[in-house]
mmCIF file of C-alpha atoms in Angstrom:
data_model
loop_
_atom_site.group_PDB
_atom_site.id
_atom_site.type_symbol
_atom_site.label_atom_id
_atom_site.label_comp_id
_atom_site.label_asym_id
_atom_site.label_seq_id
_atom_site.Cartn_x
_atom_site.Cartn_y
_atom_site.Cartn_z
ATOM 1 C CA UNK A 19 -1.486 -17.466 25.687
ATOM 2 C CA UNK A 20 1.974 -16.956 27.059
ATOM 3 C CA UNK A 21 5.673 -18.398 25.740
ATOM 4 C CA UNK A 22 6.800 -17.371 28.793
ATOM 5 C CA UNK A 23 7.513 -20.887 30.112
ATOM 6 C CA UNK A 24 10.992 -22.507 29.276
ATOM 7 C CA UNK A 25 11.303 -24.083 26.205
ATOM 8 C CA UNK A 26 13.790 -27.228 25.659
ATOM 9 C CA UNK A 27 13.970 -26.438 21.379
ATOM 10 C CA UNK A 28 14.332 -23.253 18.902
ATOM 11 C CA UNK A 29 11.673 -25.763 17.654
ATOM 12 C CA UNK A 30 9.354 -25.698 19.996
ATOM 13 C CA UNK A 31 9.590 -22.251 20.648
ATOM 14 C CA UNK A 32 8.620 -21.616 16.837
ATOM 15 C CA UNK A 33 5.866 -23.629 17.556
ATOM 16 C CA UNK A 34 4.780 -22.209 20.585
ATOM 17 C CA UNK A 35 4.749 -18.666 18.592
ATOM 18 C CA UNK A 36 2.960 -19.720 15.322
ATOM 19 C CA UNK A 37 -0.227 -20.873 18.115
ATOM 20 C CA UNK A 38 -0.114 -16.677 18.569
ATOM 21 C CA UNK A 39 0.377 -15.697 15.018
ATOM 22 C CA UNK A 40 -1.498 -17.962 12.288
ATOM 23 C CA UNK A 41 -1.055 -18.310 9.218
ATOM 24 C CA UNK A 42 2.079 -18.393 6.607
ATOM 25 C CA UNK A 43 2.875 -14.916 6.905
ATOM 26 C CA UNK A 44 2.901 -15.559 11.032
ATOM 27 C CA UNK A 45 5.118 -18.353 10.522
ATOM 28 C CA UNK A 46 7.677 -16.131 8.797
ATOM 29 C CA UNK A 47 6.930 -13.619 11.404
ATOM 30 C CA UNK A 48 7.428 -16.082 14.362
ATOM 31 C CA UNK A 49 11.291 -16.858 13.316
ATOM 32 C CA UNK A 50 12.211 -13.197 13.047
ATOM 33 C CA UNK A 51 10.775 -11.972 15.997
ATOM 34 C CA UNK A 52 12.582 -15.161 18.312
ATOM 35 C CA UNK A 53 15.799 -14.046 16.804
ATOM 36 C CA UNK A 54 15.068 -10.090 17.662
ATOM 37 C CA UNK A 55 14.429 -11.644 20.886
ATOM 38 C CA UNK A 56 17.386 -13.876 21.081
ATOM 39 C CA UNK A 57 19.762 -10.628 19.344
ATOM 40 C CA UNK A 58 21.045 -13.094 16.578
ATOM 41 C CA UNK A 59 20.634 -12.998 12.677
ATOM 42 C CA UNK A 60 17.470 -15.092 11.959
ATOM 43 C CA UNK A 61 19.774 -17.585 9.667
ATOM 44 C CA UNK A 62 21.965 -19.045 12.878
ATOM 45 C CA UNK A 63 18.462 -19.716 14.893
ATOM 46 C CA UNK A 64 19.442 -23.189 14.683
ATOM 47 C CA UNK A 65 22.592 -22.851 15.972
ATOM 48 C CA UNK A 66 20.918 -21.793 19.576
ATOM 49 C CA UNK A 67 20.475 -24.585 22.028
ATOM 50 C CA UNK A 68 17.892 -24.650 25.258
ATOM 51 C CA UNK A 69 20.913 -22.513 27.724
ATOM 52 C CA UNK A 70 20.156 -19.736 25.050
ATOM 53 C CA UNK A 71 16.583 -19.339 25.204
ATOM 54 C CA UNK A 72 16.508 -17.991 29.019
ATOM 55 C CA UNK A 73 13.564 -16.686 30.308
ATOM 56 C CA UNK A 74 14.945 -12.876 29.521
ATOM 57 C CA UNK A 75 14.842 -13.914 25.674
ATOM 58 C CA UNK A 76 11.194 -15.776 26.059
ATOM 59 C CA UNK A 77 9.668 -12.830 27.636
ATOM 60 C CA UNK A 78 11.592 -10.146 24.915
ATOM 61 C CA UNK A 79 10.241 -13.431 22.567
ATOM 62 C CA UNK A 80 6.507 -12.993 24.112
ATOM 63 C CA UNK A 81 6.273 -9.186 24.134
ATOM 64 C CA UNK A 82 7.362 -8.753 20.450
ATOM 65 C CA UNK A 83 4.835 -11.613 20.033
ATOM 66 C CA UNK A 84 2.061 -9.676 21.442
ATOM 67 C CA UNK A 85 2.360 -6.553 19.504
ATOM 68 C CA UNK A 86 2.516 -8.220 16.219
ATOM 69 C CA UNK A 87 -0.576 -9.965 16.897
ATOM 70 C CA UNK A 88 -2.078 -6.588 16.916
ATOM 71 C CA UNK A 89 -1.026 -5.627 14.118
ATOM 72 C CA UNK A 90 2.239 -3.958 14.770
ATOM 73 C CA UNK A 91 4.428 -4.471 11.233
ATOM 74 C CA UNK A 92 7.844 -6.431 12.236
ATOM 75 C CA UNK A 93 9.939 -3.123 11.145
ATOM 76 C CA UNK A 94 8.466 -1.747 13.579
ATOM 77 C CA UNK A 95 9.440 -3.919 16.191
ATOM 78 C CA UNK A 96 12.435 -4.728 15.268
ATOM 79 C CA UNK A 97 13.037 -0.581 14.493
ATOM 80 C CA UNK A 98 14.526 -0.946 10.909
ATOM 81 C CA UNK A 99 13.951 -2.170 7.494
ATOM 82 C CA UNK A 100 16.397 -2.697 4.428
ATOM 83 C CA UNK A 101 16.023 -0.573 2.175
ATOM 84 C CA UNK A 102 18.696 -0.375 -0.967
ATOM 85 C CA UNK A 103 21.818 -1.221 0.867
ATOM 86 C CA UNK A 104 21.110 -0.256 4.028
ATOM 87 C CA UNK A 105 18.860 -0.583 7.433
ATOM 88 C CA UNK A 106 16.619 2.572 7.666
ATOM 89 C CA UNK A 107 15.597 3.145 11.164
ATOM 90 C CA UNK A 108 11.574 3.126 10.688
ATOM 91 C CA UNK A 109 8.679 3.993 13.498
ATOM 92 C CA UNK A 110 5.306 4.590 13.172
ATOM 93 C CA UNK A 111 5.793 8.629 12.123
ATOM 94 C CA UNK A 112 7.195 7.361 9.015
ATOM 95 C CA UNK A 113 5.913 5.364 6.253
ATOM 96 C CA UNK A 114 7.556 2.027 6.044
ATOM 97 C CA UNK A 115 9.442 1.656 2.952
ATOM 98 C CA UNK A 116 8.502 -1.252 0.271
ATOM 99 C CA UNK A 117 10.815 -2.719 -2.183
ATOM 100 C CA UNK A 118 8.999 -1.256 -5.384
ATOM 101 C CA UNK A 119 9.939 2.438 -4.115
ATOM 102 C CA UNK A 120 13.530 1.412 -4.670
ATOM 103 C CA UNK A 121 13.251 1.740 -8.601
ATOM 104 C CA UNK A 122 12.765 5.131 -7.492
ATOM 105 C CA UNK A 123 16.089 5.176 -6.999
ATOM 106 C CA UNK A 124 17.556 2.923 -9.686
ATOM 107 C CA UNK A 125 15.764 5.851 -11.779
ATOM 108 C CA UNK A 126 17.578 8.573 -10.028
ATOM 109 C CA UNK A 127 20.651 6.755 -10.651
ATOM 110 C CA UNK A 128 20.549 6.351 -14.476
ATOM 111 C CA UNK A 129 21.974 9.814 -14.926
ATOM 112 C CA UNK A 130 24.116 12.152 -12.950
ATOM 113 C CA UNK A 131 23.478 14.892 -10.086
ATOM 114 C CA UNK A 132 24.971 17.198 -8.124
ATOM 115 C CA UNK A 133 21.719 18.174 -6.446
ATOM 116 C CA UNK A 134 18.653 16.440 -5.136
ATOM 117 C CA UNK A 135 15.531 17.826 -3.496
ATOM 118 C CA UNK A 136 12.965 14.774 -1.840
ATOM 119 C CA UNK A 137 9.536 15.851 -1.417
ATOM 120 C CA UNK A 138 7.690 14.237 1.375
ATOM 121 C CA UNK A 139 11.507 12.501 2.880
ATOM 122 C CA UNK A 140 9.610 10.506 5.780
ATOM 123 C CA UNK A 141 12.783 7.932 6.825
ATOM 124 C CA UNK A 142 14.972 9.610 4.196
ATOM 125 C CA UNK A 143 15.417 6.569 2.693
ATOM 126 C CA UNK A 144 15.172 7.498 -0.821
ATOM 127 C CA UNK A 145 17.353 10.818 -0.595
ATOM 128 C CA UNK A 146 19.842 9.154 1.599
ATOM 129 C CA UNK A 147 20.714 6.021 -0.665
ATOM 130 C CA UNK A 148 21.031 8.236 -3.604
ATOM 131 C CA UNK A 149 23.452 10.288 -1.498
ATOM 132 C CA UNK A 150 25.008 7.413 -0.680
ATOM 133 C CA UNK A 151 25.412 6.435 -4.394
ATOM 134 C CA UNK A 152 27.146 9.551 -5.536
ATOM 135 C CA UNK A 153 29.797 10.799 -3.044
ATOM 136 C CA UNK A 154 30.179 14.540 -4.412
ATOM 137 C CA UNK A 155 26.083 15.468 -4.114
ATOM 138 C CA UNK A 156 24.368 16.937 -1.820
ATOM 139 C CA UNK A 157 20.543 17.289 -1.200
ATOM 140 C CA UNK A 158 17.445 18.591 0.845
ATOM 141 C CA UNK A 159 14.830 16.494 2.378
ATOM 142 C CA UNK A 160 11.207 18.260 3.407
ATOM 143 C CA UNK A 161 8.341 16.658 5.433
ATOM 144 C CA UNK A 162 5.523 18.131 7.004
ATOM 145 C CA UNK A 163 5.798 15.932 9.877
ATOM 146 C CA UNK A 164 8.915 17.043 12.565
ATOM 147 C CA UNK A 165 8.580 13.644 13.676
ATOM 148 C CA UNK A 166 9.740 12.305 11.235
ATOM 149 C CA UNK A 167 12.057 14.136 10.166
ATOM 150 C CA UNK A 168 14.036 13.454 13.427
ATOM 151 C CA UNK A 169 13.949 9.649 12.124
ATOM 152 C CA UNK A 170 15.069 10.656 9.483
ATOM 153 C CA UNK A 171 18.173 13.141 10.544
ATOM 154 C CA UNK A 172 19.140 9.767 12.822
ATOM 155 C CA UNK A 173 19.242 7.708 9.465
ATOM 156 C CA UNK A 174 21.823 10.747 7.782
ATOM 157 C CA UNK A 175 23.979 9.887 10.961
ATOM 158 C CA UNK A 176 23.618 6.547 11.065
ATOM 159 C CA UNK A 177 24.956 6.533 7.137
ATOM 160 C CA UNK A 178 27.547 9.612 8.203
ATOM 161 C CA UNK A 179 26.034 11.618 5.381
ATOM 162 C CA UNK A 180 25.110 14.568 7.650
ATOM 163 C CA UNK A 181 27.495 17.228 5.859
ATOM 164 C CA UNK A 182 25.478 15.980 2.448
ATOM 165 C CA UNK A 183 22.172 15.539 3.791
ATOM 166 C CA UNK A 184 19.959 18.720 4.822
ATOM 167 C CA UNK A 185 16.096 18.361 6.719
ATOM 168 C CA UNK A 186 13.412 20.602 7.027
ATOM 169 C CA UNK A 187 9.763 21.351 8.116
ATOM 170 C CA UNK A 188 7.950 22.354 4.534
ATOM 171 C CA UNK A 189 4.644 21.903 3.130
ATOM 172 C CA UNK A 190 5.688 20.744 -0.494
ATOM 173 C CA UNK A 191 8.165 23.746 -1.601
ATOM 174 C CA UNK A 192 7.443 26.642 0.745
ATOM 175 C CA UNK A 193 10.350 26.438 2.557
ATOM 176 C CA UNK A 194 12.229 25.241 0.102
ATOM 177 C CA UNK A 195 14.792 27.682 -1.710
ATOM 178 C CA UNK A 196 17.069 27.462 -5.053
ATOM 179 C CA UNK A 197 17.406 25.009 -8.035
ATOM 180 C CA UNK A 198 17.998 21.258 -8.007
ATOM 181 C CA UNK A 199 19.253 18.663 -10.838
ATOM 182 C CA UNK A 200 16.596 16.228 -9.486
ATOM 183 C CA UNK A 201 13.530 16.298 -7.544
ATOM 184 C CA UNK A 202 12.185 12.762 -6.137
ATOM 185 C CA UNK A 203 9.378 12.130 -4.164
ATOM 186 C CA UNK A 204 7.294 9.321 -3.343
ATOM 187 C CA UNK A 205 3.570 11.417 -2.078
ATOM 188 C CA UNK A 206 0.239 9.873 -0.611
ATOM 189 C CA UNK A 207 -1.283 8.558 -3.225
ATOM 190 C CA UNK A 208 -3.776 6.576 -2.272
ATOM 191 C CA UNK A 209 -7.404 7.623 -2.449
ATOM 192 C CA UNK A 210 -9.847 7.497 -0.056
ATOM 193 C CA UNK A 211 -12.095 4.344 -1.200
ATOM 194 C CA UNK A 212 -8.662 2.104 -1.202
ATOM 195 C CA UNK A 213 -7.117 3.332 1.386
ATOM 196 C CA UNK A 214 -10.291 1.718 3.589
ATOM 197 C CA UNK A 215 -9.719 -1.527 2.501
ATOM 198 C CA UNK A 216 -5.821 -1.670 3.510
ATOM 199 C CA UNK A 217 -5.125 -3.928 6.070
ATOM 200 C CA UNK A 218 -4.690 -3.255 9.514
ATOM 201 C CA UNK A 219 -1.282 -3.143 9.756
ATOM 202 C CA UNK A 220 -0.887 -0.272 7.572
ATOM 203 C CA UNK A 221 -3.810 1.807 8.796
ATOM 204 C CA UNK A 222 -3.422 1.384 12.125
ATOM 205 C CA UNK A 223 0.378 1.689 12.190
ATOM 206 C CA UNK A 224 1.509 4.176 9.402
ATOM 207 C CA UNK A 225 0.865 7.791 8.948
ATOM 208 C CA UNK A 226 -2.810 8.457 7.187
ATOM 209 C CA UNK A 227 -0.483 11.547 5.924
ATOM 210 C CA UNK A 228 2.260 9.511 3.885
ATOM 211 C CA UNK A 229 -0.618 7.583 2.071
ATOM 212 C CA UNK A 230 -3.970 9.108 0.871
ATOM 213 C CA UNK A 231 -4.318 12.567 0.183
ATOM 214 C CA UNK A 232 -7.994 12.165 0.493
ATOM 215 C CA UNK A 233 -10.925 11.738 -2.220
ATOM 216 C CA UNK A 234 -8.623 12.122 -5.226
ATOM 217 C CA UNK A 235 -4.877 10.227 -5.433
ATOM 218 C CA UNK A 236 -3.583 11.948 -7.940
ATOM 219 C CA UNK A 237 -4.078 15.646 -5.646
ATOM 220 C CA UNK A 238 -0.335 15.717 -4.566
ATOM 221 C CA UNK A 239 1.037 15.557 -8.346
ATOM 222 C CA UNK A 240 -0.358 18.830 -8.686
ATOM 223 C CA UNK A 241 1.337 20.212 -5.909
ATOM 224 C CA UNK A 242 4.373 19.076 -7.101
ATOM 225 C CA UNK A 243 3.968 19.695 -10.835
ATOM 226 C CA UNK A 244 2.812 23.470 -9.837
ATOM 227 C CA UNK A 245 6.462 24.278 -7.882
ATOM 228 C CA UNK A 246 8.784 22.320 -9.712
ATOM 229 C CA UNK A 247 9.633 24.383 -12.657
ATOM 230 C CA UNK A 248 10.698 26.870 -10.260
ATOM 231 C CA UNK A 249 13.294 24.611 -8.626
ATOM 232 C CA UNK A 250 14.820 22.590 -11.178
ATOM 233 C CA UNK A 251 17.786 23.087 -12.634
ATOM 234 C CA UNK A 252 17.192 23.858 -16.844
ATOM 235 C CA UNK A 253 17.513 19.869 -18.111
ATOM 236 C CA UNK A 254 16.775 18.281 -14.725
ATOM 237 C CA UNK A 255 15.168 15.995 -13.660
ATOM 238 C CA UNK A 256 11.599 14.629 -11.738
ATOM 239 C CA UNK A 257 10.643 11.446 -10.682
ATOM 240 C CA UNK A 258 7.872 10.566 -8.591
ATOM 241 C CA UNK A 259 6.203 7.362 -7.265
ATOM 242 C CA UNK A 260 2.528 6.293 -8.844
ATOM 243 C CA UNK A 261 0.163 4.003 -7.867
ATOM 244 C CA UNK A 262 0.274 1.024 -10.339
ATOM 245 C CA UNK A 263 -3.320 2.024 -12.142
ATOM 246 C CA UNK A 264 -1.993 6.057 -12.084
ATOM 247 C CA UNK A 265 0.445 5.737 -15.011
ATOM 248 C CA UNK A 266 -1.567 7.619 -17.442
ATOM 249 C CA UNK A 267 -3.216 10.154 -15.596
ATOM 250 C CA UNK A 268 -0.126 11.414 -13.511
ATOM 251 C CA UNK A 269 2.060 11.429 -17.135
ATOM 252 C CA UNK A 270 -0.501 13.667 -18.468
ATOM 253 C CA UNK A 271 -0.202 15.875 -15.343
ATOM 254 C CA UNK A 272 2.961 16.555 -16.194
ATOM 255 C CA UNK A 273 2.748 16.899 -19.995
ATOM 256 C CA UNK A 274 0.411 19.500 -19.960
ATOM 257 C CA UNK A 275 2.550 21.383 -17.579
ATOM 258 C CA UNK A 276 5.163 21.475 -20.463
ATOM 259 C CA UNK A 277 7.498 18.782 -18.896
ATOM 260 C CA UNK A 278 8.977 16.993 -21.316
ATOM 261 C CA UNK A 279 10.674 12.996 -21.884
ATOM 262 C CA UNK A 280 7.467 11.912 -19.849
ATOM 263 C CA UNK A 281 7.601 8.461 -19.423
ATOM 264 C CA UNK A 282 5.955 5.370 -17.547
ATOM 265 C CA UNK A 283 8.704 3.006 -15.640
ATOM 266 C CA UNK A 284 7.965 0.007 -13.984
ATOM 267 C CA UNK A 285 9.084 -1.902 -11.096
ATOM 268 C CA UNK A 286 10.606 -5.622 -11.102
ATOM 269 C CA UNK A 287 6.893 -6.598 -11.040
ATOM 270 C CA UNK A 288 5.878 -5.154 -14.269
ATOM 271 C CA UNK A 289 3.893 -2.575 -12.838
ATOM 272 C CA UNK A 290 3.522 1.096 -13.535
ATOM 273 C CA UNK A 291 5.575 2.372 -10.373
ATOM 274 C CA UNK A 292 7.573 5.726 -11.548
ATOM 275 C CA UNK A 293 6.275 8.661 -13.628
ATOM 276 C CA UNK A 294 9.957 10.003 -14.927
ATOM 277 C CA UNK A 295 10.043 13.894 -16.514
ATOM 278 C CA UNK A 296 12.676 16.322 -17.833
ATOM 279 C CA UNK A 297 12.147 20.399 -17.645
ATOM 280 C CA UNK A 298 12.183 21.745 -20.703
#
């Protein structure tokens, strides 16, 4: 079913879309993706009258319409979500960033840095609004994936942080030379039997890489745990990103590694959401 035909309402072109996309989530959906289509902020949608929705804007309106009934997340098609306080450019090489993740870095932020290493960078939206935060740091980002890592050196640009901001190719620390204050990183932690029940959207449309390391979630805390002695800074700081049931387990990962000031945080939801450690 097509929206191609001209429409004499905003109205009736919402409700035209919502016959594509069902559902409450698809009614939310239907408003942003007619003002992608129209280029204006989804709050002045009213404002538009029937001269605005030409049939250029009904067929950007249909097309965007189309791919979310696939599946296709709306950052995606609309290229960006907000993340802290900014727009991250996001595409499908690069895990799209939830809200939670950002007490990752209200964490990073209760204490001062100079230097900050983010394992696993994907948009570089974590390491760049920290770098944002604190004008005189500087830090590294490392992905496995080159792919995105070009998404994210366009973010560093897009935030003019690219004499702050450094990007490279690195499974975990092997590239990765000298000390930092703080380490962040947010790894696949998903395990295998959950990530097969995640919906559609996110299996079909975000790297398999950035979420599940396979059988076991808590794998990647060991590879992080095992190198990060080596490249913190005496006092500093880690903080990664847990699944909410992972609290315990990944805490104890790092205890027995002789971290120390191992501690639970949780997001505005109340659950488990950072695993927060000091070296020794």
């Amino acid at each position: 079913m097509s929206v191609r035909p001209s429409v004499a309402s905003v109205s009736e072109a919402i409700a035209l879309g919502r016959r594509r996309l069902s559902g409450a989530e698809g009614a939310r959906d239907v408003k942003l993706l007619l003002a992608l289509a129209a280029q204006v902020p989804v709050d002045k949608l009213s404002q538009l009258g029937p001269m605005d929705l030409t049939l250029a804007v009904m067929d950007r309106f249909d097309g965007f319409l189309a791919r979310r009934a696939t599946g296709e997340p709306v950052s995606q098609i609309r290229g960006v979500r907000a993340f802290w306080r900014h727009d991250f450019e996001i595409t499908s090489d690069v895990l799209d960033p939830r809200p939670e993740t950002e007490t990752l870095v209200e964490i990073g932020l209760e204490a001062s840095f100079e230097t900050v290493l983010d394992l696993g960078t994907g948009s570089g939206c974590i390491l760049l609004s920290l770098l944002a935060e604190r004008p005189g740091a500087t830090g590294l980002g490392i992905d496995l994936s080159e792919r995105a890592l070009l998404v994210a050196m366009r973010n560093r640009k897009k935030l003019d942080l690219e004499s702050r901001a450094s990007f490279c190719a690195s499974d975990w620390y092997s590239a990765v030379q000298g000390r930092f204050d703080l380490i962040v990183a947010n790894p696949p932690y998903v395990d295998a039997a959950v990530y097969r029940t995640l919906s559609r959207e996110v299996q079909n449309f975000e790297p398999r890489l950035a979420l599940t390391p396979g059988e076991d979630g808590t794998r990647a805390y060991f590879d992080i745990v095992d190198g990060a002695a080596d490249h913190l800074n005496p006092g500093g700081r880690i903080l990664v990103e847990i699944g909410y049931d992972q609290g315990a387990a990944v805490a104890g990962i790092f205890s027995r590694a002789g971290f120390r000031r191992v501690s639970v945080r949780q997001d505005l939801g109340g659950r488990d959401r950072v695993v927060s450690a000091q070296l020794t």
